[in-house]
Amino acid sequence: MTTRNDKKEVETTGHSWDGIEEYNNPLPRWWVWVFYATIVWGLWYTVAYPAWPGIKSATAGYLGFSTRGQVEEQIDAVNASNADVIAALETADLATLSEDDALHGFAVNMGSSVFKANCVQCHGSGAAGAKGYPALIDDDWIWGGRIDEIAWTVRNGIRNESSWDARGYGGVMPSFADTFSDEEIVATVAYVRAISGQDADAALAEEGAVLFADNCASCHGDAGTGSLMNTRAFEDPEYVVADGEMTGAPNLTDAIWLYGGSEEAITETLIEGRAGVMPAWGIEYRPGFGLTDAEINAVAAYVHQLGGGQ
């Protein structure tokens, strides 16, 4: 039998698999030229655009293209189109912001973006908080939950070293490890659990009440209901600051606990102390990274309308 290969119409590759030979057909000429063109295009692309890695950065490319720059241009374009409303938000009276539906709606949407970019790492995507990071969706506000108070806290932070106006500047929950004996710590924990409606030994709680009055009431109040540091004291010359109100000590009589209300958690708080810090987000404290006045007002509006704002 005469086969196609016997006629030598097309050479084979010289390989044979179980008697099966492979023709050595050349690639279509058009395909070869397209392949060569892609190589040339690829080489040109690495020269024209950022491509080759270096020790500190990649080659910039002679076209000067940058995806980061492209995004910044788009952001600038959006900001330019919203310039008027951003300017209005920057100087808005937060106390009456909700009366302007259009501006308030813009602020909430803008604030949502600001919150997701800067705040969710600590307070959570739903603002429900975590251990050591307060929830922003309930009615328990150590530093005040009015919209202007929230803006103040965002701008100046809490117990940081950047802003002299930081909430609780220089104030912390001290460690009582060297002040109380082990027995006194146990008694104080029992009293705190008792006033918060939890199970506690009555005799120990009675002993702890005396220790609490002598050592803790100056910050947490005689009844343990906490204190509040807010801007009202600065806004109203006639505002009378009650004892302990400037410390920002939390309410110990409810079921809301920043670090936990179990016997173990309260014991740890007494022994170790607490000194949570929130950075100051005002752009004057974080040049290049902080929030503008409009962004601070926007995120304050967003947090305030989550349900817990006072």
GROMACS .gro file of C-alpha atoms in nm:
model
  310
    1MET     CA    1   0.000   0.000   0.000
    2THR     CA    2   0.129   0.342  -0.092
    3THR     CA    3   0.094   0.603   0.184
    4ARG     CA    4   0.103   0.976   0.170
    5ASN     CA    5   0.439   0.974   0.343
    6ASP     CA    6   0.585   0.729   0.089
    7LYS     CA    7   0.532   0.995  -0.176
    8LYS     CA    8   0.749   1.225   0.033
    9GLU     CA    9   0.501   1.509  -0.013
   10VAL     CA   10   0.579   1.633   0.342
   11GLU     CA   11   0.880   1.541   0.550
   12THR     CA   12   0.829   1.390   0.895
   13THR     CA   13   0.989   1.497   1.218
   14GLY     CA   14   1.176   1.170   1.231
   15HIS     CA   15   0.996   1.053   1.541
   16SER     CA   16   0.777   0.746   1.552
   17TRP     CA   17   0.528   0.636   1.814
   18ASP     CA   18   0.400   0.285   1.769
   19GLY     CA   19   0.446   0.326   1.399
   20ILE     CA   20   0.279   0.663   1.390
   21GLU     CA   21   0.485   0.939   1.235
   22GLU     CA   22   0.438   1.312   1.265
   23TYR     CA   23   0.446   1.538   0.962
   24ASN     CA   24   0.680   1.833   0.980
   25ASN     CA   25   0.433   2.085   0.843
   26PRO     CA   26   0.560   2.443   0.858
   27LEU     CA   27   0.357   2.698   1.054
   28PRO     CA   28   0.140   2.930   0.847
   29ARG     CA   29   0.342   3.231   0.738
   30TRP     CA   30   0.086   3.475   0.874
   31TRP     CA   31   0.098   3.308   1.216
   32VAL     CA   32   0.479   3.332   1.228
   33TRP     CA   33   0.474   3.704   1.149
   34VAL     CA   34   0.204   3.766   1.414
   35PHE     CA   35   0.418   3.577   1.666
   36TYR     CA   36   0.722   3.792   1.583
   37ALA     CA   37   0.506   4.103   1.608
   38THR     CA   38   0.392   4.011   1.959
   39ILE     CA   39   0.756   3.976   2.065
   40VAL     CA   40   0.836   4.320   1.929
   41TRP     CA   41   0.521   4.463   2.090
   42GLY     CA   42   0.612   4.302   2.425
   43LEU     CA   43   0.962   4.453   2.419
   44TRP     CA   44   0.820   4.795   2.331
   45TYR     CA   45   0.563   4.765   2.612
   46THR     CA   46   0.833   4.704   2.875
   47VAL     CA   47   1.010   5.021   2.761
   48ALA     CA   48   0.700   5.237   2.727
   49TYR     CA   49   0.530   5.137   3.058
   50PRO     CA   50   0.650   5.060   3.412
   51ALA     CA   51   0.790   4.709   3.393
   52TRP     CA   52   1.146   4.623   3.493
   53PRO     CA   53   1.196   4.594   3.869
   54GLY     CA   54   1.487   4.772   4.030
   55ILE     CA   55   1.630   4.783   4.380
   56LYS     CA   56   1.390   5.053   4.503
   57SER     CA   57   1.140   5.093   4.221
   58ALA     CA   58   1.053   4.974   3.873
   59THR     CA   59   1.134   5.152   3.551
   60ALA     CA   60   0.889   5.434   3.496
   61GLY     CA   61   0.847   5.391   3.119
   62TYR     CA   62   0.897   5.675   2.872
   63LEU     CA   63   0.521   5.734   2.843
   64GLY     CA   64   0.507   5.825   3.213
   65PHE     CA   65   0.191   5.617   3.271
   66SER     CA   66   0.092   5.536   3.629
   67THR     CA   67  -0.218   5.354   3.748
   68ARG     CA   68  -0.191   5.541   4.078
   69GLY     CA   69  -0.174   5.867   3.887
   70GLN     CA   70  -0.473   5.762   3.678
   71VAL     CA   71  -0.676   5.696   3.994
   72GLU     CA   72  -0.568   6.030   4.141
   73GLU     CA   73  -0.683   6.205   3.824
   74GLN     CA   74  -1.021   6.036   3.851
   75ILE     CA   75  -1.048   6.132   4.218
   76ASP     CA   76  -0.953   6.490   4.138
   77ALA     CA   77  -1.218   6.497   3.864
   78VAL     CA   78  -1.485   6.374   4.106
   79ASN     CA   79  -1.373   6.619   4.373
   80ALA     CA   80  -1.383   6.902   4.120
   81SER     CA   81  -1.740   6.814   4.027
   82ASN     CA   82  -1.831   6.805   4.398
   83ALA     CA   83  -1.626   7.110   4.495
   84ASP     CA   84  -1.925   7.324   4.590
   85VAL     CA   85  -2.092   7.066   4.811
   86ILE     CA   86  -1.758   6.970   4.973
   87ALA     CA   87  -1.695   7.337   5.051
   88ALA     CA   88  -2.042   7.360   5.206
   89LEU     CA   89  -1.978   7.049   5.414
   90GLU     CA   90  -1.643   7.183   5.531
   91THR     CA   91  -1.804   7.485   5.694
   92ALA     CA   92  -2.141   7.329   5.781
   93ASP     CA   93  -2.299   7.365   6.122
   94LEU     CA   94  -2.308   7.002   6.229
   95ALA     CA   95  -2.589   7.068   6.476
   96THR     CA   96  -2.823   7.157   6.187
   97LEU     CA   97  -2.669   6.940   5.915
   98SER     CA   98  -2.958   6.691   5.920
   99GLU     CA   99  -3.199   6.968   5.825
  100ASP     CA  100  -3.040   6.991   5.479
  101ASP     CA  101  -3.140   6.660   5.321
  102ALA     CA  102  -2.912   6.694   5.017
  103LEU     CA  103  -2.601   6.796   5.210
  104HIS     CA  104  -2.666   6.544   5.487
  105GLY     CA  105  -2.713   6.262   5.235
  106PHE     CA  106  -2.389   6.357   5.062
  107ALA     CA  107  -2.210   6.371   5.399
  108VAL     CA  108  -2.332   6.026   5.502
  109ASN     CA  109  -2.226   5.869   5.171
  110MET     CA  110  -1.889   6.042   5.181
  111GLY     CA  111  -1.846   5.951   5.547
  112SER     CA  112  -1.916   5.586   5.470
  113SER     CA  113  -1.620   5.582   5.230
  114VAL     CA  114  -1.397   5.761   5.481
  115PHE     CA  115  -1.499   5.516   5.755
  116LYS     CA  116  -1.432   5.211   5.539
  117ALA     CA  117  -1.091   5.342   5.440
  118ASN     CA  118  -0.971   5.449   5.785
  119CYS     CA  119  -1.186   5.321   6.072
  120VAL     CA  120  -1.299   4.963   6.007
  121GLN     CA  121  -0.960   4.821   6.105
  122CYS     CA  122  -1.043   4.897   6.469
  123HIS     CA  123  -1.417   4.951   6.490
  124GLY     CA  124  -1.519   4.680   6.240
  125SER     CA  125  -1.700   4.706   5.909
  126GLY     CA  126  -2.033   4.737   6.088
  127ALA     CA  127  -1.893   4.969   6.358
  128ALA     CA  128  -1.978   4.709   6.623
  129GLY     CA  129  -1.629   4.737   6.771
  130ALA     CA  130  -1.415   4.467   6.930
  131LYS     CA  131  -1.227   4.409   7.254
  132GLY     CA  132  -1.057   4.739   7.332
  133TYR     CA  133  -1.237   4.920   7.048
  134PRO     CA  134  -1.578   5.069   7.130
  135ALA     CA  135  -1.896   4.997   6.938
  136LEU     CA  136  -2.031   5.304   6.762
  137ILE     CA  137  -2.385   5.174   6.717
  138ASP     CA  138  -2.511   5.180   7.076
  139ASP     CA  139  -2.599   5.461   7.319
  140ASP     CA  140  -2.295   5.417   7.541
  141TRP     CA  141  -2.058   5.709   7.467
  142ILE     CA  142  -1.769   5.779   7.700
  143TRP     CA  143  -1.668   6.095   7.518
  144GLY     CA  144  -2.009   6.212   7.400
  145GLY     CA  145  -2.223   6.093   7.111
  146ARG     CA  146  -2.346   6.424   6.970
  147ILE     CA  147  -2.237   6.480   6.612
  148ASP     CA  148  -2.008   6.769   6.706
  149GLU     CA  149  -1.854   6.563   6.986
  150ILE     CA  150  -1.789   6.278   6.746
  151ALA     CA  151  -1.619   6.519   6.506
  152TRP     CA  152  -1.404   6.650   6.794
  153THR     CA  153  -1.299   6.296   6.886
  154VAL     CA  154  -1.217   6.208   6.525
  155ARG     CA  155  -1.006   6.521   6.481
  156ASN     CA  156  -0.815   6.501   6.809
  157GLY     CA  157  -0.827   6.133   6.900
  158ILE     CA  158  -0.797   5.982   7.246
  159ARG     CA  159  -0.490   5.977   7.472
  160ASN     CA  160  -0.246   6.027   7.185
  161GLU     CA  161   0.063   6.245   7.188
  162SER     CA  162  -0.025   6.438   6.873
  163SER     CA  163  -0.307   6.665   6.988
  164TRP     CA  164  -0.322   6.861   7.311
  165ASP     CA  165  -0.699   6.846   7.268
  166ALA     CA  166  -0.706   6.466   7.259
  167ARG     CA  167  -0.976   6.312   7.477
  168GLY     CA  168  -0.836   6.203   7.812
  169TYR     CA  169  -0.493   6.350   7.733
  170GLY     CA  170  -0.248   6.210   7.985
  171GLY     CA  171  -0.521   6.016   8.168
  172VAL     CA  172  -0.522   5.637   8.191
  173MET     CA  173  -0.675   5.360   8.399
  174PRO     CA  174  -0.385   5.283   8.637
  175SER     CA  175  -0.270   4.943   8.750
  176PHE     CA  176  -0.373   4.853   9.104
  177ALA     CA  177  -0.133   4.562   9.127
  178ASP     CA  178   0.086   4.751   9.374
  179THR     CA  179  -0.205   4.925   9.546
  180PHE     CA  180  -0.438   4.634   9.621
  181SER     CA  181  -0.355   4.300   9.771
  182ASP     CA  182  -0.481   3.990   9.593
  183GLU     CA  183  -0.772   3.973   9.837
  184GLU     CA  184  -0.863   4.336   9.779
  185ILE     CA  185  -0.859   4.286   9.402
  186VAL     CA  186  -1.097   3.991   9.441
  187ALA     CA  187  -1.327   4.202   9.661
  188THR     CA  188  -1.326   4.497   9.420
  189VAL     CA  189  -1.403   4.269   9.127
  190ALA     CA  190  -1.695   4.124   9.322
  191TYR     CA  191  -1.834   4.472   9.387
  192VAL     CA  192  -1.802   4.580   9.024
  193ARG     CA  193  -1.978   4.264   8.911
  194ALA     CA  194  -2.250   4.324   9.169
  195ILE     CA  195  -2.327   4.680   9.058
  196SER     CA  196  -2.340   4.562   8.696
  197GLY     CA  197  -2.606   4.304   8.780
  198GLN     CA  198  -2.382   3.998   8.762
  199ASP     CA  199  -2.341   3.715   9.009
  200ALA     CA  200  -2.103   3.802   9.290
  201ASP     CA  201  -2.030   3.703   9.648
  202ALA     CA  202  -2.229   3.944   9.866
  203ALA     CA  203  -1.975   3.955  10.150
  204LEU     CA  204  -1.687   4.022   9.913
  205ALA     CA  205  -1.890   4.284   9.729
  206GLU     CA  206  -1.960   4.466  10.054
  207GLU     CA  207  -1.589   4.475  10.128
  208GLY     CA  208  -1.516   4.585   9.773
  209ALA     CA  209  -1.764   4.875   9.804
  210VAL     CA  210  -1.533   5.043  10.056
  211LEU     CA  211  -1.229   4.991   9.834
  212PHE     CA  212  -1.419   5.123   9.534
  213ALA     CA  213  -1.530   5.437   9.718
  214ASP     CA  214  -1.175   5.510   9.831
  215ASN     CA  215  -0.994   5.434   9.505
  216CYS     CA  216  -1.229   5.420   9.206
  217ALA     CA  217  -1.518   5.659   9.268
  218SER     CA  218  -1.307   5.966   9.190
  219CYS     CA  219  -1.313   5.861   8.824
  220HIS     CA  220  -1.609   5.624   8.787
  221GLY     CA  221  -1.841   5.816   9.017
  222ASP     CA  222  -1.982   5.717   9.355
  223ALA     CA  223  -2.237   5.487   9.191
  224GLY     CA  224  -1.997   5.360   8.925
  225THR     CA  225  -2.196   5.520   8.645
  226GLY     CA  226  -1.886   5.668   8.484
  227SER     CA  227  -1.792   6.011   8.362
  228LEU     CA  228  -1.795   6.209   8.042
  229MET     CA  229  -1.545   6.436   7.876
  230ASN     CA  230  -1.720   6.638   7.609
  231THR     CA  231  -1.714   6.967   7.426
  232ARG     CA  232  -2.011   7.106   7.612
  233ALA     CA  233  -1.774   7.223   7.886
  234PHE     CA  234  -1.587   7.425   7.624
  235GLU     CA  235  -1.889   7.555   7.436
  236ASP     CA  236  -2.097   7.673   7.732
  237PRO     CA  237  -1.920   7.897   7.986
  238GLU     CA  238  -2.193   7.818   8.237
  239TYR     CA  239  -2.157   7.443   8.198
  240VAL     CA  240  -2.061   7.292   8.533
  241VAL     CA  241  -1.819   7.001   8.511
  242ALA     CA  242  -1.916   6.745   8.771
  243ASP     CA  243  -1.661   6.552   8.976
  244GLY     CA  244  -1.484   6.296   8.761
  245GLU     CA  245  -1.646   6.419   8.441
  246MET     CA  246  -1.315   6.506   8.279
  247THR     CA  247  -1.166   6.158   8.303
  248GLY     CA  248  -1.369   5.962   8.050
  249ALA     CA  249  -1.415   5.670   8.290
  250PRO     CA  250  -1.671   5.416   8.163
  251ASN     CA  251  -2.002   5.324   8.321
  252LEU     CA  252  -1.959   5.005   8.524
  253THR     CA  253  -2.326   4.949   8.598
  254ASP     CA  254  -2.443   4.838   8.254
  255ALA     CA  255  -2.372   4.536   8.034
  256ILE     CA  256  -2.143   4.722   7.792
  257TRP     CA  257  -1.778   4.638   7.851
  258LEU     CA  258  -1.489   4.760   7.641
  259TYR     CA  259  -1.251   4.492   7.767
  260GLY     CA  260  -1.502   4.239   7.901
  261GLY     CA  261  -1.707   4.212   8.218
  262SER     CA  262  -1.614   3.861   8.327
  263GLU     CA  263  -1.436   3.804   8.656
  264GLU     CA  264  -1.115   3.730   8.465
  265ALA     CA  265  -1.143   4.040   8.244
  266ILE     CA  266  -1.213   4.281   8.532
  267THR     CA  267  -0.929   4.127   8.733
  268GLU     CA  268  -0.695   4.181   8.437
  269THR     CA  269  -0.809   4.543   8.410
  270LEU     CA  270  -0.734   4.609   8.776
  271ILE     CA  271  -0.395   4.441   8.762
  272GLU     CA  272  -0.275   4.564   8.423
  273GLY     CA  273  -0.462   4.894   8.388
  274ARG     CA  274  -0.600   5.027   8.057
  275ALA     CA  275  -0.472   5.302   7.831
  276GLY     CA  276  -0.642   5.275   7.494
  277VAL     CA  277  -0.526   5.522   7.229
  278MET     CA  278  -0.703   5.657   6.922
  279PRO     CA  279  -0.490   5.861   6.680
  280ALA     CA  280  -0.574   6.220   6.594
  281TRP     CA  281  -0.713   6.221   6.239
  282GLY     CA  282  -0.701   6.594   6.179
  283ILE     CA  283  -0.483   6.670   5.877
  284GLU     CA  284  -0.290   6.919   6.090
  285TYR     CA  285  -0.171   6.627   6.302
  286ARG     CA  286  -0.109   6.383   6.016
  287PRO     CA  287   0.015   6.586   5.715
  288GLY     CA  288  -0.047   6.396   5.395
  289PHE     CA  289  -0.244   6.122   5.570
  290GLY     CA  290  -0.501   6.296   5.791
  291LEU     CA  291  -0.859   6.387   5.716
  292THR     CA  292  -0.975   6.724   5.587
  293ASP     CA  293  -1.243   6.924   5.767
  294ALA     CA  294  -1.500   6.803   5.515
  295GLU     CA  295  -1.397   6.439   5.565
  296ILE     CA  296  -1.412   6.474   5.944
  297ASN     CA  297  -1.759   6.626   5.925
  298ALA     CA  298  -1.865   6.356   5.682
  299VAL     CA  299  -1.746   6.063   5.893
  300ALA     CA  300  -1.902   6.224   6.202
  301ALA     CA  301  -2.235   6.243   6.015
  302TYR     CA  302  -2.200   5.881   5.906
  303VAL     CA  303  -2.119   5.750   6.255
  304HIS     CA  304  -2.391   5.965   6.414
  305GLN     CA  305  -2.664   5.821   6.194
  306LEU     CA  306  -2.566   5.458   6.255
  307GLY     CA  307  -2.811   5.449   6.543
  308GLY     CA  308  -2.604   5.519   6.851
  309GLY     CA  309  -2.542   5.891   6.812
  310GLN     CA  310  -2.697   6.104   7.083
   0.00000   0.00000   0.00000
